[in-house]
mmCIF file of C-alpha atoms in Angstrom:
data_model
loop_
_atom_site.group_PDB
_atom_site.id
_atom_site.type_symbol
_atom_site.label_atom_id
_atom_site.label_comp_id
_atom_site.label_asym_id
_atom_site.label_seq_id
_atom_site.Cartn_x
_atom_site.Cartn_y
_atom_site.Cartn_z
ATOM 1 C CA UNK A 1017 -35.002 -39.534 -84.428
ATOM 2 C CA UNK A 1018 -32.357 -40.929 -86.750
ATOM 3 C CA UNK A 1019 -32.421 -44.694 -87.127
ATOM 4 C CA UNK A 1020 -29.061 -46.356 -86.729
ATOM 5 C CA UNK A 1021 -28.127 -49.545 -88.461
ATOM 6 C CA UNK A 1022 -25.925 -52.120 -86.848
ATOM 7 C CA UNK A 1023 -22.910 -53.529 -88.550
ATOM 8 C CA UNK A 1024 -22.425 -57.232 -87.687
ATOM 9 C CA UNK A 1025 -18.635 -56.773 -87.473
ATOM 10 C CA UNK A 1026 -19.017 -53.800 -85.133
ATOM 11 C CA UNK A 1027 -21.499 -55.693 -82.967
ATOM 12 C CA UNK A 1028 -19.208 -58.722 -82.808
ATOM 13 C CA UNK A 1029 -16.296 -56.471 -81.802
ATOM 14 C CA UNK A 1030 -18.397 -54.732 -79.130
ATOM 15 C CA UNK A 1031 -19.486 -58.089 -77.762
ATOM 16 C CA UNK A 1032 -15.892 -59.327 -77.658
ATOM 17 C CA UNK A 1033 -14.749 -56.083 -76.039
ATOM 18 C CA UNK A 1034 -17.414 -56.409 -73.316
ATOM 19 C CA UNK A 1035 -16.411 -60.031 -72.712
ATOM 20 C CA UNK A 1036 -12.737 -58.972 -72.412
ATOM 21 C CA UNK A 1037 -13.637 -56.201 -69.968
ATOM 22 C CA UNK A 1038 -15.821 -58.542 -67.893
ATOM 23 C CA UNK A 1039 -13.143 -61.257 -67.829
ATOM 24 C CA UNK A 1040 -10.548 -58.680 -66.767
ATOM 25 C CA UNK A 1041 -12.695 -57.388 -63.916
ATOM 26 C CA UNK A 1042 -13.526 -60.885 -62.677
ATOM 27 C CA UNK A 1043 -9.890 -61.987 -62.886
ATOM 28 C CA UNK A 1044 -8.665 -58.934 -60.981
ATOM 29 C CA UNK A 1045 -11.368 -59.466 -58.348
ATOM 30 C CA UNK A 1046 -10.171 -63.068 -57.909
ATOM 31 C CA UNK A 1047 -6.537 -61.955 -57.675
ATOM 32 C CA UNK A 1048 -7.487 -59.270 -55.165
ATOM 33 C CA UNK A 1049 -9.374 -61.764 -52.983
ATOM 34 C CA UNK A 1050 -6.361 -64.102 -52.960
ATOM 35 C CA UNK A 1051 -4.202 -61.122 -51.918
ATOM 36 C CA UNK A 1052 -6.653 -60.124 -49.170
ATOM 37 C CA UNK A 1053 -7.717 -56.922 -50.954
ATOM 38 C CA UNK A 1054 -10.906 -55.646 -52.488
ATOM 39 C CA UNK A 1055 -10.937 -55.387 -56.265
ATOM 40 C CA UNK A 1056 -10.874 -51.599 -56.182
ATOM 41 C CA UNK A 1057 -8.073 -51.474 -53.597
ATOM 42 C CA UNK A 1058 -6.075 -53.840 -55.820
ATOM 43 C CA UNK A 1059 -6.543 -51.669 -58.909
ATOM 44 C CA UNK A 1060 -5.812 -48.425 -57.033
ATOM 45 C CA UNK A 1061 -2.683 -50.043 -55.567
ATOM 46 C CA UNK A 1062 -1.612 -50.660 -59.161
ATOM 47 C CA UNK A 1063 -2.004 -46.942 -59.910
ATOM 48 C CA UNK A 1064 -0.054 -46.005 -56.780
ATOM 49 C CA UNK A 1065 2.747 -48.430 -57.655
ATOM 50 C CA UNK A 1066 3.283 -46.588 -60.934
ATOM 51 C CA UNK A 1067 4.256 -43.473 -58.948
ATOM 52 C CA UNK A 1068 7.289 -42.805 -56.797
ATOM 53 C CA UNK A 1069 5.094 -40.889 -54.382
ATOM 54 C CA UNK A 1070 1.913 -38.849 -54.445
ATOM 55 C CA UNK A 1071 -0.301 -36.945 -52.061
ATOM 56 C CA UNK A 1072 -3.782 -37.966 -51.023
ATOM 57 C CA UNK A 1073 -5.032 -35.030 -53.102
ATOM 58 C CA UNK A 1074 -3.121 -36.305 -56.128
ATOM 59 C CA UNK A 1075 -4.713 -39.722 -55.628
ATOM 60 C CA UNK A 1076 -8.181 -38.198 -55.272
ATOM 61 C CA UNK A 1077 -7.694 -36.244 -58.488
ATOM 62 C CA UNK A 1078 -6.321 -39.294 -60.319
ATOM 63 C CA UNK A 1079 -9.143 -41.607 -59.238
ATOM 64 C CA UNK A 1080 -12.091 -39.252 -58.834
ATOM 65 C CA UNK A 1081 -12.542 -40.556 -55.272
ATOM 66 C CA UNK A 1082 -13.459 -38.216 -52.440
ATOM 67 C CA UNK A 1083 -10.692 -37.317 -50.004
ATOM 68 C CA UNK A 1084 -12.478 -39.402 -47.345
ATOM 69 C CA UNK A 1085 -12.530 -42.445 -49.613
ATOM 70 C CA UNK A 1086 -8.838 -41.910 -50.406
ATOM 71 C CA UNK A 1087 -8.060 -41.769 -46.676
ATOM 72 C CA UNK A 1088 -9.833 -45.105 -46.182
ATOM 73 C CA UNK A 1089 -7.975 -46.620 -49.146
ATOM 74 C CA UNK A 1090 -4.620 -45.450 -47.802
ATOM 75 C CA UNK A 1091 -5.487 -46.744 -44.316
ATOM 76 C CA UNK A 1092 -6.294 -50.205 -45.705
ATOM 77 C CA UNK A 1093 -3.174 -50.363 -47.883
ATOM 78 C CA UNK A 1094 -0.962 -49.047 -45.099
ATOM 79 C CA UNK A 1095 -2.328 -51.678 -42.701
ATOM 80 C CA UNK A 1096 -1.158 -54.332 -45.196
ATOM 81 C CA UNK A 1097 2.224 -52.530 -45.488
ATOM 82 C CA UNK A 1098 1.708 -51.861 -49.197
ATOM 83 C CA UNK A 1099 2.055 -48.081 -48.837
ATOM 84 C CA UNK A 1100 3.347 -45.777 -46.136
ATOM 85 C CA UNK A 1101 2.596 -42.210 -45.215
ATOM 86 C CA UNK A 1102 5.584 -39.925 -45.176
ATOM 87 C CA UNK A 1103 5.624 -36.283 -44.074
ATOM 88 C CA UNK A 1104 7.446 -33.840 -46.321
ATOM 89 C CA UNK A 1105 10.472 -32.134 -44.796
ATOM 90 C CA UNK A 1106 9.399 -28.626 -45.776
ATOM 91 C CA UNK A 1107 5.720 -28.897 -44.719
ATOM 92 C CA UNK A 1108 4.860 -31.409 -41.987
ATOM 93 C CA UNK A 1109 1.146 -30.991 -42.813
ATOM 94 C CA UNK A 1110 1.712 -32.420 -46.290
ATOM 95 C CA UNK A 1111 1.688 -36.209 -46.371
ATOM 96 C CA UNK A 1112 3.075 -38.245 -49.219
ATOM 97 C CA UNK A 1113 1.826 -41.712 -50.043
ATOM 98 C CA UNK A 1114 4.843 -43.854 -50.845
ATOM 99 C CA UNK A 1115 4.315 -47.297 -52.373
ATOM 100 C CA UNK A 1116 6.106 -50.179 -50.697
ATOM 101 C CA UNK A 1117 6.969 -51.829 -53.989
ATOM 102 C CA UNK A 1118 8.826 -54.834 -52.629
ATOM 103 C CA UNK A 1119 5.987 -55.744 -50.254
ATOM 104 C CA UNK A 1120 3.484 -55.340 -53.078
ATOM 105 C CA UNK A 1121 5.596 -57.470 -55.421
ATOM 106 C CA UNK A 1122 6.010 -60.157 -52.753
ATOM 107 C CA UNK A 1123 2.228 -60.259 -52.361
ATOM 108 C CA UNK A 1124 1.140 -59.931 -55.978
ATOM 109 C CA UNK A 1125 3.863 -61.524 -58.136
ATOM 110 C CA UNK A 1126 2.954 -65.137 -57.328
ATOM 111 C CA UNK A 1127 -0.675 -64.395 -58.206
ATOM 112 C CA UNK A 1128 0.319 -63.004 -61.618
ATOM 113 C CA UNK A 1129 3.020 -65.549 -62.539
ATOM 114 C CA UNK A 1130 0.838 -67.905 -64.605
ATOM 115 C CA UNK A 1131 -0.995 -65.005 -66.256
ATOM 116 C CA UNK A 1132 2.316 -63.370 -67.153
ATOM 117 C CA UNK A 1133 3.670 -66.551 -68.744
ATOM 118 C CA UNK A 1134 0.522 -67.195 -70.788
ATOM 119 C CA UNK A 1135 0.269 -63.557 -71.868
ATOM 120 C CA UNK A 1136 3.871 -63.513 -73.088
ATOM 121 C CA UNK A 1137 3.223 -66.717 -75.042
ATOM 122 C CA UNK A 1138 0.133 -65.152 -76.621
ATOM 123 C CA UNK A 1139 2.010 -61.964 -77.545
ATOM 124 C CA UNK A 1140 4.796 -64.029 -79.118
ATOM 125 C CA UNK A 1141 2.221 -65.669 -81.394
ATOM 126 C CA UNK A 1142 1.432 -62.373 -83.167
ATOM 127 C CA UNK A 1143 3.345 -60.864 -86.046
ATOM 128 C CA UNK A 1144 4.931 -57.438 -85.698
ATOM 129 C CA UNK A 1145 2.176 -55.973 -87.898
ATOM 130 C CA UNK A 1146 -0.552 -57.560 -85.762
ATOM 131 C CA UNK A 1147 1.080 -56.233 -82.601
ATOM 132 C CA UNK A 1148 1.161 -52.717 -84.074
ATOM 133 C CA UNK A 1149 -2.586 -52.901 -84.785
ATOM 134 C CA UNK A 1150 -3.325 -54.181 -81.283
ATOM 135 C CA UNK A 1151 -1.106 -51.502 -79.745
ATOM 136 C CA UNK A 1152 -2.830 -48.799 -81.794
ATOM 137 C CA UNK A 1153 -6.242 -50.037 -80.662
ATOM 138 C CA UNK A 1154 -5.280 -50.100 -76.985
ATOM 139 C CA UNK A 1155 -3.526 -46.715 -77.141
ATOM 140 C CA UNK A 1156 -6.499 -45.004 -78.760
ATOM 141 C CA UNK A 1157 -9.073 -46.853 -76.616
ATOM 142 C CA UNK A 1158 -7.208 -45.779 -73.464
ATOM 143 C CA UNK A 1159 -7.278 -42.177 -74.647
ATOM 144 C CA UNK A 1160 -11.038 -42.363 -75.255
ATOM 145 C CA UNK A 1161 -11.629 -43.922 -71.819
ATOM 146 C CA UNK A 1162 -9.428 -41.324 -70.081
ATOM 147 C CA UNK A 1163 -11.326 -38.506 -71.808
ATOM 148 C CA UNK A 1164 -14.635 -40.080 -70.804
ATOM 149 C CA UNK A 1165 -13.450 -40.511 -67.199
ATOM 150 C CA UNK A 1166 -12.319 -36.865 -67.012
ATOM 151 C CA UNK A 1167 -15.629 -35.704 -68.429
ATOM 152 C CA UNK A 1168 -17.646 -37.781 -65.953
ATOM 153 C CA UNK A 1169 -15.496 -36.702 -62.983
ATOM 154 C CA UNK A 1170 -16.109 -32.992 -63.609
#
């Protein structure tokens, strides 16, 4: 077996990355609780809000959740009036999940206001060159995570 050596800079970056990920999860869980949602429902609502509409099958494919789990998710979000089910005109068996963006914004915006302000202040403190490096990191890290997710969901 090949012995790997650790680079102190790489280890420090990994440690910082884990701390960022943990802080993000804990923050979103706290926001979700304040909104009366579970952490996963909150994050999946965020994915739904990025779409104009999608089917339960689309949502299952996007998230890797079973169709039963997606049905439960939609039921919970619909009960809170954050999404609605809408039948298509050409096939009444096909149901679209339509985000109720205004209701979601009314619920979530106050919980994100302070975070938004502080994040914008932080971003403003970076130079254009620094922002390009950060953007490159996030863009490429997202691609790696999406590839890993697709691989694991197969």
